[in-house]
Amino acid sequence: MKSSHGDPALGLFAPAPPPDLYAPPPSAPLAARMRPRSLDEFVGQEHIVGEGHALRRAIESDLLPSMILWGPPGSGKTTLAAVIARSTGARYIALSAVSAGVADLRKVVADARRAQAHSQRTVLFIDEIHRFNKGQQDVVLPFVEDGTLTLIGATTENPSFEVNSALLSRSRVFVLRALSDDDLARLIRRALEDEERGLGTLGLTLEDDALEALVNLANGDARVALSTLEFAATASVADSAGLRRITPAIVADALQRRATTYDKKGDGHYDVISAFIKSIRGSDPDAGVYWLARMIDAGEDPLFIARRLVILASEDVGLADSRALQVAMAAQQAVHFVGMPEGFFPLAHATLYLATAPKSNAVGRAYGAALADVEQSRNDPVPLNLRNAPTGLMRALGYGQGYRYAHDDYARMGAGGDLPPAERLERYLPENLRNRAYFEPGTQGEEARLREWIAQRREQR
């Protein structure tokens, strides 16, 4: 497909393509030099750019919709945009939301309108579009809608939260996945063998164990894999035969620690805490402590984890084991007192306790049922017998009259005694809700023994 980039007839309307997308200089990082130049070179994301898939057909036919490319770092969002830039016959403008502002967007729109008068389309690529605020996104909205611009936005954040709903509704969302181990190994071998853009002239040998370590540590991120490979190459030393071997130790030294996609303010934060909570709720201590380790390793705020454990202790364990709330609160206090890194001990303690405790959601169900009546029924006044009566006037108006002190009945019942007769049971709910039952004990742990007592009391009431 012929590209119109740099066509003299279009003058200002056909700017030269950005060099970082097309022909990185030899001094550019390996990850930039090795960017695929066509869909045939593109590795991974077969579910969207494989043969026969809609996005591939749109690119090859130069009929691009506005789109949002959503995926983790190093999954190929910017690279795919570069491939589109090489393939499309439209003007291609690339901006980064980190450095571009409203003035830059307005200039792009103005140029696009003038180019449109020459029957020339404009594709605008915005990297990290989630960093644009609502006002900046609104600038391009009407021009995406009327076709002045075809937008390609790249984001690592969930576009449902970070992209205006109006702009989102006018775009196709394509979800990119972290690259598989096989994909990463393929990219690494390509970089080692490529003599034009890669490291093929350096006489490097990547040991099998080193390749496995590099793939494992890169964690699905192509940029991390290639950057680490490049740094490892500089750290390797030629032997007597002139060969330079990259060993697992060199790879580990080059990267220092595994790449992580966890972002304390992004989707990783919410996804992992969700897996953590659901694992504990599902009584899986192994999964619970694994997700805990993932969060701590990624630098999550330990007090955030402790707060979630405190909530879970009441939400998912409740009265089935009332000690669960005590353990969770003790963990919160211990983490606050001890700090990190040793704070993982009380957090792991609470995680394992809650995961193995009997489960009940009766606390939340009771509150939810009561709240529904508060919101949906008449809020009657507090019954007179339950009102406080600190003054003579209030007593004269009947406040507190007829109230029976519960402890008098408890004393008569004795240890393990029967409930008082029905006529002596005080009523504590408003008259219009007199027979409501909100708390339904579960069948696990301590709540099981409450079921009969609660049922008997309600029957007598």
CSV table of C-alpha atoms in Angstrom, one decimal:
chain,number,residue,atom,x,y,z
A,1,MET,CA,0.0,0.0,0.0
A,2,LYS,CA,1.4,3.3,-1.0
A,3,SER,CA,1.8,5.9,1.8
A,4,SER,CA,1.4,9.6,1.1
A,5,HIS,CA,3.8,10.7,3.8
A,6,GLY,CA,6.0,13.4,2.5
A,7,ASP,CA,4.1,14.0,-0.8
A,8,PRO,CA,5.3,17.5,-2.0
A,9,ALA,CA,1.8,18.2,-3.4
A,10,LEU,CA,0.4,18.2,0.1
A,11,GLY,CA,3.0,20.6,1.5
A,12,LEU,CA,2.3,21.1,5.2
A,13,PHE,CA,-0.4,18.5,5.2
A,14,ALA,CA,2.0,15.6,4.8
A,15,PRO,CA,4.6,15.9,7.6
A,16,ALA,CA,7.5,13.5,7.6
A,17,PRO,CA,6.8,10.5,9.8
A,18,PRO,CA,8.3,10.7,13.3
A,19,PRO,CA,11.7,9.1,13.2
A,20,ASP,CA,11.1,7.1,16.5
A,21,LEU,CA,8.3,5.2,14.7
A,22,TYR,CA,10.0,4.5,11.4
A,23,ALA,CA,13.8,4.5,11.3
A,24,PRO,CA,15.4,4.7,14.7
A,25,PRO,CA,19.0,5.7,14.6
A,26,PRO,CA,21.7,3.1,15.4
A,27,SER,CA,22.1,4.7,18.8
A,28,ALA,CA,18.4,4.1,19.7
A,29,PRO,CA,17.6,1.4,22.3
A,30,LEU,CA,17.4,-2.2,21.0
A,31,ALA,CA,13.6,-2.3,21.7
A,32,ALA,CA,13.1,0.7,19.4
A,33,ARG,CA,15.4,-0.6,16.7
A,34,MET,CA,13.7,-4.0,16.7
A,35,ARG,CA,10.1,-2.7,16.3
A,36,PRO,CA,8.3,-4.7,13.6
A,37,ARG,CA,8.0,-2.9,10.3
A,38,SER,CA,4.9,-4.9,9.1
A,39,LEU,CA,2.2,-7.1,10.3
A,40,ASP,CA,4.1,-10.1,9.2
A,41,GLU,CA,6.9,-9.2,11.6
A,42,PHE,CA,4.5,-8.4,14.4
A,43,VAL,CA,4.7,-11.0,17.2
A,44,GLY,CA,1.7,-11.8,19.5
A,45,GLN,CA,-1.9,-10.5,19.7
A,46,GLU,CA,-3.0,-13.1,17.2
A,47,HIS,CA,-6.6,-12.7,18.5
A,48,ILE,CA,-6.8,-9.2,17.0
A,49,VAL,CA,-4.2,-9.0,14.2
A,50,GLY,CA,-4.0,-12.7,13.1
A,51,GLU,CA,-5.0,-13.6,9.6
A,52,GLY,CA,-8.7,-13.0,9.0
A,53,HIS,CA,-9.3,-10.9,12.1
A,54,ALA,CA,-11.1,-7.6,11.8
A,55,LEU,CA,-8.3,-5.3,12.8
A,56,ARG,CA,-5.9,-6.9,10.4
A,57,ARG,CA,-8.4,-6.6,7.5
A,58,ALA,CA,-9.0,-2.9,8.5
A,59,ILE,CA,-5.3,-2.1,8.4
A,60,GLU,CA,-4.6,-4.0,5.2
A,61,SER,CA,-7.6,-2.3,3.5
A,62,ASP,CA,-6.8,1.2,4.9
A,63,LEU,CA,-10.3,1.5,6.4
A,64,LEU,CA,-9.4,2.2,10.0
A,65,PRO,CA,-12.0,2.9,12.7
A,66,SER,CA,-11.1,5.1,15.6
A,67,MET,CA,-9.7,2.7,18.3
A,68,ILE,CA,-8.3,2.3,21.8
A,69,LEU,CA,-5.5,-0.2,22.2
A,70,TRP,CA,-5.6,-1.3,25.8
A,71,GLY,CA,-3.0,-3.6,27.2
A,72,PRO,CA,-0.1,-4.0,29.7
A,73,PRO,CA,3.3,-2.4,29.2
A,74,GLY,CA,5.4,-4.0,26.5
A,75,SER,CA,2.4,-5.8,24.8
A,76,GLY,CA,2.9,-3.9,21.5
A,77,LYS,CA,0.5,-0.9,21.6
A,78,THR,CA,2.9,1.7,20.2
A,79,THR,CA,4.5,-0.9,17.9
A,80,LEU,CA,1.1,-1.7,16.4
A,81,ALA,CA,0.5,2.0,15.9
A,82,ALA,CA,3.8,2.2,14.1
A,83,VAL,CA,2.8,-0.7,11.9
A,84,ILE,CA,-0.4,1.1,11.1
A,85,ALA,CA,1.5,4.2,10.3
A,86,ARG,CA,3.6,2.4,7.8
A,87,SER,CA,0.5,0.8,6.2
A,88,THR,CA,-2.0,3.6,6.1
A,89,GLY,CA,-2.4,6.0,3.2
A,90,ALA,CA,-3.5,8.7,5.7
A,91,ARG,CA,-1.5,11.4,7.3
A,92,TYR,CA,-0.2,10.1,10.6
A,93,ILE,CA,0.4,12.3,13.6
A,94,ALA,CA,1.8,10.9,16.9
A,95,LEU,CA,1.4,12.7,20.2
A,96,SER,CA,2.2,11.7,23.8
A,97,ALA,CA,-0.4,12.6,26.4
A,98,VAL,CA,2.5,13.1,28.8
A,99,SER,CA,3.8,16.2,26.9
A,100,ALA,CA,1.0,17.3,24.6
A,101,GLY,CA,-1.7,19.8,25.6
A,102,VAL,CA,-4.8,21.4,24.3
A,103,ALA,CA,-2.9,23.7,22.0
A,104,ASP,CA,-1.2,20.8,20.3
A,105,LEU,CA,-4.5,19.0,19.8
A,106,ARG,CA,-6.1,22.2,18.3
A,107,LYS,CA,-3.2,22.5,15.9
A,108,VAL,CA,-3.6,18.9,14.8
A,109,VAL,CA,-7.3,19.5,14.3
A,110,ALA,CA,-6.7,22.6,12.3
A,111,ASP,CA,-4.2,20.9,10.0
A,112,ALA,CA,-6.5,17.9,9.7
A,113,ARG,CA,-9.3,20.1,8.5
A,114,ARG,CA,-7.1,21.7,5.9
A,115,ALA,CA,-5.8,18.3,4.8
A,116,GLN,CA,-9.4,17.1,4.6
A,117,ALA,CA,-10.1,19.8,2.0
A,118,HIS,CA,-7.4,18.0,-0.1
A,119,SER,CA,-9.2,14.6,0.4
A,120,GLN,CA,-6.5,13.6,2.8
A,121,ARG,CA,-7.4,11.7,6.0
A,122,THR,CA,-5.5,12.2,9.3
A,123,VAL,CA,-4.8,9.4,11.8
A,124,LEU,CA,-3.9,10.8,15.2
A,125,PHE,CA,-2.1,8.4,17.6
A,126,ILE,CA,-2.2,9.5,21.3
A,127,ASP,CA,0.1,7.4,23.5
A,128,GLU,CA,-1.0,7.1,27.1
A,129,ILE,CA,-4.3,8.6,26.4
A,130,HIS,CA,-5.4,7.9,30.0
A,131,ARG,CA,-3.2,10.8,31.0
A,132,PHE,CA,-5.5,13.3,29.2
A,133,ASN,CA,-8.1,14.9,31.4
A,134,LYS,CA,-11.8,15.2,30.4
A,135,GLY,CA,-11.2,18.6,28.8
A,136,GLN,CA,-8.4,17.5,26.6
A,137,GLN,CA,-10.3,14.4,25.5
A,138,ASP,CA,-13.3,16.6,24.7
A,139,VAL,CA,-11.2,18.7,22.3
A,140,VAL,CA,-10.9,15.8,19.9
A,141,LEU,CA,-14.3,14.3,20.4
A,142,PRO,CA,-16.3,16.2,17.8
A,143,PHE,CA,-13.6,15.7,15.2
A,144,VAL,CA,-13.5,12.0,15.8
A,145,GLU,CA,-17.3,12.0,15.5
A,146,ASP,CA,-17.4,13.9,12.2
A,147,GLY,CA,-14.5,12.0,10.7
A,148,THR,CA,-11.9,14.8,10.6
A,149,LEU,CA,-9.7,12.6,12.7
A,150,THR,CA,-9.2,8.8,13.1
A,151,LEU,CA,-8.1,8.3,16.6
A,152,ILE,CA,-5.7,5.6,17.8
A,153,GLY,CA,-5.3,5.8,21.6
A,154,ALA,CA,-3.0,3.6,23.6
A,155,THR,CA,-3.5,3.0,27.3
A,156,THR,CA,-2.4,0.7,30.1
A,157,GLU,CA,-5.5,1.6,32.1
A,158,ASN,CA,-9.0,0.4,31.8
A,159,PRO,CA,-10.6,2.7,29.2
A,160,SER,CA,-14.0,2.3,30.9
A,161,PHE,CA,-12.7,4.5,33.7
A,162,GLU,CA,-10.0,6.6,32.0
A,163,VAL,CA,-11.6,7.5,28.6
A,164,ASN,CA,-14.7,9.7,28.3
A,165,SER,CA,-17.8,7.6,27.6
A,166,ALA,CA,-18.7,9.7,24.6
A,167,LEU,CA,-15.2,9.2,23.0
A,168,LEU,CA,-15.2,5.5,24.0
A,169,SER,CA,-18.6,5.0,22.3
A,170,ARG,CA,-17.1,6.3,19.0
A,171,SER,CA,-14.1,4.0,19.2
A,172,ARG,CA,-13.4,0.3,19.0
A,173,VAL,CA,-11.6,-1.1,22.0
A,174,PHE,CA,-8.9,-3.8,21.2
A,175,VAL,CA,-7.5,-5.6,24.3
A,176,LEU,CA,-3.8,-6.6,24.0
A,177,ARG,CA,-2.5,-9.3,26.2
A,178,ALA,CA,0.9,-9.7,27.8
A,179,LEU,CA,3.2,-11.6,25.5
A,180,SER,CA,3.5,-15.3,26.0
A,181,ASP,CA,6.8,-17.0,26.9
A,182,ASP,CA,7.1,-18.3,23.3
A,183,ASP,CA,6.5,-14.8,21.9
A,184,LEU,CA,9.2,-13.3,24.1
A,185,ALA,CA,11.7,-16.1,23.2
A,186,ARG,CA,11.0,-15.5,19.5
A,187,LEU,CA,11.6,-11.7,19.9
A,188,ILE,CA,14.8,-12.3,21.8
A,189,ARG,CA,16.2,-14.8,19.3
A,190,ARG,CA,15.3,-12.4,16.5
A,191,ALA,CA,17.2,-9.6,18.2
A,192,LEU,CA,20.3,-11.8,18.7
A,193,GLU,CA,20.3,-12.9,15.0
A,194,ASP,CA,19.5,-9.6,13.3
A,195,GLU,CA,22.7,-8.0,12.0
A,196,GLU,CA,21.0,-4.9,10.7
A,197,ARG,CA,19.0,-3.6,13.7
A,198,GLY,CA,19.8,-6.2,16.4
A,199,LEU,CA,22.9,-7.7,18.1
A,200,GLY,CA,23.8,-10.2,15.3
A,201,THR,CA,27.3,-8.7,14.7
A,202,LEU,CA,28.4,-9.0,18.4
A,203,GLY,CA,29.1,-12.8,18.5
A,204,LEU,CA,26.7,-13.3,21.4
A,205,THR,CA,25.6,-16.7,22.7
A,206,LEU,CA,22.6,-16.8,25.0
A,207,GLU,CA,22.6,-19.9,27.1
A,208,ASP,CA,19.4,-21.8,27.2
A,209,ASP,CA,19.0,-21.3,31.0
A,210,ALA,CA,19.7,-17.6,30.4
A,211,LEU,CA,17.0,-17.4,27.8
A,212,GLU,CA,14.6,-19.1,30.2
A,213,ALA,CA,15.5,-16.7,33.0
A,214,LEU,CA,15.2,-13.6,30.7
A,215,VAL,CA,11.7,-14.7,29.5
A,216,ASN,CA,10.6,-15.4,33.1
A,217,LEU,CA,11.9,-12.2,34.5
A,218,ALA,CA,10.5,-10.1,31.6
A,219,ASN,CA,7.0,-11.2,32.7
A,220,GLY,CA,5.3,-10.7,29.2
A,221,ASP,CA,6.9,-7.3,28.6
A,222,ALA,CA,8.8,-7.2,25.2
A,223,ARG,CA,10.4,-3.9,26.1
A,224,VAL,CA,11.8,-5.2,29.3
A,225,ALA,CA,13.1,-8.4,27.6
A,226,LEU,CA,14.9,-6.5,24.9
A,227,SER,CA,16.3,-3.8,27.1
A,228,THR,CA,17.6,-6.4,29.6
A,229,LEU,CA,19.1,-8.4,26.7
A,230,GLU,CA,20.9,-5.2,25.5
A,231,PHE,CA,22.3,-4.4,28.9
A,232,ALA,CA,23.3,-8.0,29.4
A,233,ALA,CA,25.2,-8.0,26.1
A,234,THR,CA,27.3,-5.0,27.2
A,235,ALA,CA,28.1,-6.9,30.5
A,236,SER,CA,29.3,-10.0,28.7
A,237,VAL,CA,33.0,-10.6,28.2
A,238,ALA,CA,34.5,-12.3,25.1
A,239,ASP,CA,36.3,-15.5,25.7
A,240,SER,CA,39.6,-16.6,24.1
A,241,ALA,CA,37.6,-17.6,21.0
A,242,GLY,CA,36.0,-14.2,20.8
A,243,LEU,CA,32.6,-15.6,21.8
A,244,ARG,CA,30.5,-13.7,24.4
A,245,ARG,CA,28.2,-15.8,26.5
A,246,ILE,CA,25.2,-14.4,28.3
A,247,THR,CA,24.6,-16.6,31.4
A,248,PRO,CA,21.6,-16.6,33.8
A,249,ALA,CA,23.8,-14.7,36.3
A,250,ILE,CA,24.4,-11.9,33.8
A,251,VAL,CA,20.6,-11.7,33.0
A,252,ALA,CA,19.8,-11.6,36.7
A,253,ASP,CA,22.3,-8.8,37.3
A,254,ALA,CA,21.1,-6.9,34.3
A,255,LEU,CA,17.4,-6.9,35.4
A,256,GLN,CA,17.9,-7.1,39.2
A,257,ARG,CA,14.2,-8.1,39.7
A,258,ARG,CA,11.2,-9.4,37.8
A,259,ALA,CA,9.2,-6.9,35.8
A,260,THR,CA,5.8,-6.3,37.3
A,261,THR,CA,2.6,-5.1,35.7
A,262,TYR,CA,1.2,-4.2,39.1
A,263,ASP,CA,0.2,-0.5,39.4
A,264,LYS,CA,-1.0,0.7,42.8
A,265,LYS,CA,-3.3,3.2,41.0
A,266,GLY,CA,-4.2,1.0,38.0
A,267,ASP,CA,-6.1,-2.1,37.0
A,268,GLY,CA,-3.4,-4.4,38.5
A,269,HIS,CA,-4.2,-2.9,41.9
A,270,TYR,CA,-7.9,-3.7,41.6
A,271,ASP,CA,-7.5,-7.0,39.9
A,272,VAL,CA,-5.1,-8.5,42.5
A,273,ILE,CA,-7.0,-7.2,45.5
A,274,SER,CA,-10.1,-8.8,44.0
A,275,ALA,CA,-8.3,-12.1,43.6
A,276,PHE,CA,-7.0,-11.8,47.1
A,277,ILE,CA,-10.5,-11.2,48.7
A,278,LYS,CA,-12.2,-13.9,46.6
A,279,SER,CA,-9.5,-16.5,47.5
A,280,ILE,CA,-10.0,-15.9,51.2
A,281,ARG,CA,-13.8,-15.8,50.8
A,282,GLY,CA,-13.5,-19.2,49.0
A,283,SER,CA,-11.4,-20.6,51.9
A,284,ASP,CA,-8.2,-21.1,49.9
A,285,PRO,CA,-5.3,-20.2,52.2
A,286,ASP,CA,-2.7,-21.0,49.5
A,287,ALA,CA,-4.2,-18.6,46.9
A,288,GLY,CA,-4.8,-16.0,49.6
A,289,VAL,CA,-1.2,-15.9,50.7
A,290,TYR,CA,0.0,-16.0,47.1
A,291,TRP,CA,-1.9,-12.8,46.2
A,292,LEU,CA,-0.8,-11.2,49.4
A,293,ALA,CA,2.8,-11.9,48.4
A,294,ARG,CA,2.1,-10.4,44.9
A,295,MET,CA,0.8,-7.2,46.5
A,296,ILE,CA,3.6,-6.8,49.0
A,297,ASP,CA,6.3,-7.6,46.5
A,298,ALA,CA,4.9,-4.9,44.2
A,299,GLY,CA,5.0,-2.3,47.0
A,300,GLU,CA,1.3,-2.1,47.8
A,301,ASP,CA,0.4,0.0,50.9
A,302,PRO,CA,0.3,-2.6,53.7
A,303,LEU,CA,-2.4,-0.6,55.6
A,304,PHE,CA,-4.6,-0.8,52.5
A,305,ILE,CA,-4.3,-4.6,52.6
A,306,ALA,CA,-5.0,-4.6,56.4
A,307,ARG,CA,-8.2,-2.5,55.8
A,308,ARG,CA,-9.4,-5.0,53.3
A,309,LEU,CA,-8.8,-7.8,55.8
A,310,VAL,CA,-10.8,-5.9,58.5
A,311,ILE,CA,-13.7,-5.5,56.1
A,312,LEU,CA,-13.6,-9.1,55.0
A,313,ALA,CA,-13.6,-10.3,58.7
A,314,SER,CA,-17.1,-8.9,59.1
A,315,GLU,CA,-18.3,-9.3,55.5
A,316,ASP,CA,-17.4,-12.9,54.9
A,317,VAL,CA,-16.7,-14.4,58.3
A,318,GLY,CA,-18.9,-12.4,60.6
A,319,LEU,CA,-20.4,-14.1,63.6
A,320,ALA,CA,-19.4,-17.5,62.3
A,321,ASP,CA,-16.1,-16.7,64.1
A,322,SER,CA,-16.2,-13.3,65.9
A,323,ARG,CA,-12.5,-13.7,66.6
A,324,ALA,CA,-11.8,-13.0,62.9
A,325,LEU,CA,-12.4,-9.3,63.4
A,326,GLN,CA,-10.1,-9.3,66.4
A,327,VAL,CA,-7.4,-11.0,64.4
A,328,ALA,CA,-7.8,-8.6,61.5
A,329,MET,CA,-7.7,-5.5,63.7
A,330,ALA,CA,-4.7,-6.9,65.5
A,331,ALA,CA,-3.0,-7.3,62.2
A,332,GLN,CA,-3.8,-3.7,61.3
A,333,GLN,CA,-2.3,-2.5,64.5
A,334,ALA,CA,0.7,-4.7,64.3
A,335,VAL,CA,1.5,-3.6,60.7
A,336,HIS,CA,1.1,0.1,61.8
A,337,PHE,CA,3.4,-0.5,64.8
A,338,VAL,CA,6.0,-2.8,63.2
A,339,GLY,CA,6.1,-1.4,59.7
A,340,MET,CA,7.6,-3.2,56.7
A,341,PRO,CA,9.2,-5.4,55.7
A,342,GLU,CA,8.4,-7.5,58.9
A,343,GLY,CA,4.8,-6.4,58.6
A,344,PHE,CA,4.2,-9.2,56.2
A,345,PHE,CA,4.0,-11.6,59.3
A,346,PRO,CA,0.8,-10.2,60.8
A,347,LEU,CA,-0.7,-9.7,57.3
A,348,ALA,CA,0.0,-13.4,56.4
A,349,HIS,CA,-1.3,-14.4,59.9
A,350,ALA,CA,-4.6,-12.7,59.4
A,351,THR,CA,-4.9,-13.9,55.7
A,352,LEU,CA,-4.4,-17.5,56.7
A,353,TYR,CA,-6.8,-17.2,59.7
A,354,LEU,CA,-9.5,-15.7,57.7
A,355,ALA,CA,-9.1,-18.1,54.8
A,356,THR,CA,-9.5,-21.1,57.1
A,357,ALA,CA,-12.3,-19.6,59.3
A,358,PRO,CA,-15.9,-20.7,58.9
A,359,LYS,CA,-17.7,-18.3,56.5
A,360,SER,CA,-20.9,-16.3,56.8
A,361,ASN,CA,-22.2,-13.3,55.0
A,362,ALA,CA,-25.1,-12.9,57.5
A,363,VAL,CA,-23.8,-9.6,58.8
A,364,GLY,CA,-23.9,-7.9,55.4
A,365,ARG,CA,-27.3,-9.5,54.5
A,366,ALA,CA,-28.8,-8.3,57.8
A,367,TYR,CA,-27.6,-4.8,57.3
A,368,GLY,CA,-28.7,-4.7,53.7
A,369,ALA,CA,-32.2,-5.9,54.5
A,370,ALA,CA,-32.5,-3.4,57.3
A,371,LEU,CA,-31.3,-0.6,55.1
A,372,ALA,CA,-33.8,-1.6,52.4
A,373,ASP,CA,-36.6,-1.0,54.9
A,374,VAL,CA,-35.1,2.3,56.0
A,375,GLU,CA,-35.0,3.5,52.4
A,376,GLN,CA,-38.3,2.0,51.2
A,377,SER,CA,-40.7,2.1,54.1
A,378,ARG,CA,-42.2,4.8,56.3
A,379,ASN,CA,-39.7,5.9,59.0
A,380,ASP,CA,-42.1,5.9,61.9
A,381,PRO,CA,-41.2,7.6,65.2
A,382,VAL,CA,-39.3,5.7,67.8
A,383,PRO,CA,-41.9,3.9,70.0
A,384,LEU,CA,-42.6,5.9,73.2
A,385,ASN,CA,-41.5,3.0,75.5
A,386,LEU,CA,-38.0,3.0,73.9
A,387,ARG,CA,-37.4,6.8,74.2
A,388,ASN,CA,-35.2,8.3,76.8
A,389,ALA,CA,-37.0,10.4,79.4
A,390,PRO,CA,-34.5,12.7,81.2
A,391,THR,CA,-37.1,15.5,82.0
A,392,GLY,CA,-40.5,15.5,83.8
A,393,LEU,CA,-42.2,16.9,80.7
A,394,MET,CA,-41.0,13.9,78.6
A,395,ARG,CA,-42.1,11.5,81.3
A,396,ALA,CA,-45.5,13.2,81.4
A,397,LEU,CA,-45.8,12.7,77.6
A,398,GLY,CA,-45.2,9.0,78.0
A,399,TYR,CA,-41.6,8.8,77.1
A,400,GLY,CA,-40.1,5.5,78.5
A,401,GLN,CA,-43.5,4.4,79.9
A,402,GLY,CA,-43.9,0.7,79.9
A,403,TYR,CA,-40.3,-0.1,79.1
A,404,ARG,CA,-39.2,-3.4,80.7
A,405,TYR,CA,-35.5,-3.6,81.7
A,406,ALA,CA,-34.2,-6.6,79.8
A,407,HIS,CA,-31.7,-7.6,82.5
A,408,ASP,CA,-34.6,-8.4,84.9
A,409,ASP,CA,-35.8,-11.0,82.5
A,410,TYR,CA,-32.3,-12.4,82.0
A,411,ALA,CA,-31.8,-12.7,85.7
A,412,ARG,CA,-35.0,-14.7,86.1
A,413,MET,CA,-34.1,-17.0,83.1
A,414,GLY,CA,-30.8,-18.1,84.7
A,415,ALA,CA,-28.0,-19.9,82.9
A,416,GLY,CA,-29.5,-21.8,80.0
A,417,GLY,CA,-33.0,-20.8,81.0
A,418,ASP,CA,-35.9,-20.5,78.7
A,419,LEU,CA,-36.9,-17.3,77.1
A,420,PRO,CA,-39.5,-15.2,79.0
A,421,PRO,CA,-43.1,-15.6,78.0
A,422,ALA,CA,-44.2,-14.1,74.8
A,423,GLU,CA,-46.2,-11.4,76.5
A,424,ARG,CA,-43.1,-10.2,78.3
A,425,LEU,CA,-41.0,-9.9,75.2
A,426,GLU,CA,-40.3,-6.3,74.5
A,427,ARG,CA,-40.8,-5.0,71.0
A,428,TYR,CA,-38.0,-2.8,69.7
A,429,LEU,CA,-39.0,-2.2,66.1
A,430,PRO,CA,-41.6,0.3,64.9
A,431,GLU,CA,-45.1,-1.0,64.7
A,432,ASN,CA,-45.1,-1.1,60.9
A,433,LEU,CA,-42.1,-3.4,60.9
A,434,ARG,CA,-42.9,-5.4,64.0
A,435,ASN,CA,-42.5,-8.8,62.3
A,436,ARG,CA,-39.4,-8.1,60.3
A,437,ALA,CA,-36.5,-10.5,60.4
A,438,TYR,CA,-33.2,-9.2,59.2
A,439,PHE,CA,-30.5,-11.4,60.8
A,440,GLU,CA,-30.5,-15.0,59.4
A,441,PRO,CA,-27.6,-16.9,61.0
A,442,GLY,CA,-25.6,-19.2,58.7
A,443,THR,CA,-24.9,-22.8,59.3
A,444,GLN,CA,-21.1,-22.6,59.9
A,445,GLY,CA,-19.2,-22.0,63.0
A,446,GLU,CA,-20.7,-20.1,65.9
A,447,GLU,CA,-23.7,-18.9,63.9
A,448,ALA,CA,-25.0,-22.5,63.8
A,449,ARG,CA,-25.8,-22.4,67.5
A,450,LEU,CA,-27.6,-19.1,67.1
A,451,ARG,CA,-30.1,-20.4,64.6
A,452,GLU,CA,-32.4,-22.2,67.1
A,453,TRP,CA,-32.3,-19.4,69.6
A,454,ILE,CA,-33.1,-16.8,67.1
A,455,ALA,CA,-35.9,-18.9,65.6
A,456,GLN,CA,-37.4,-19.6,69.1
A,457,ARG,CA,-37.3,-15.9,70.0
A,458,ARG,CA,-39.0,-14.8,66.8
A,459,GLU,CA,-41.7,-17.4,67.2
A,460,GLN,CA,-42.5,-16.2,70.7
A,461,ARG,CA,-42.4,-12.6,69.6
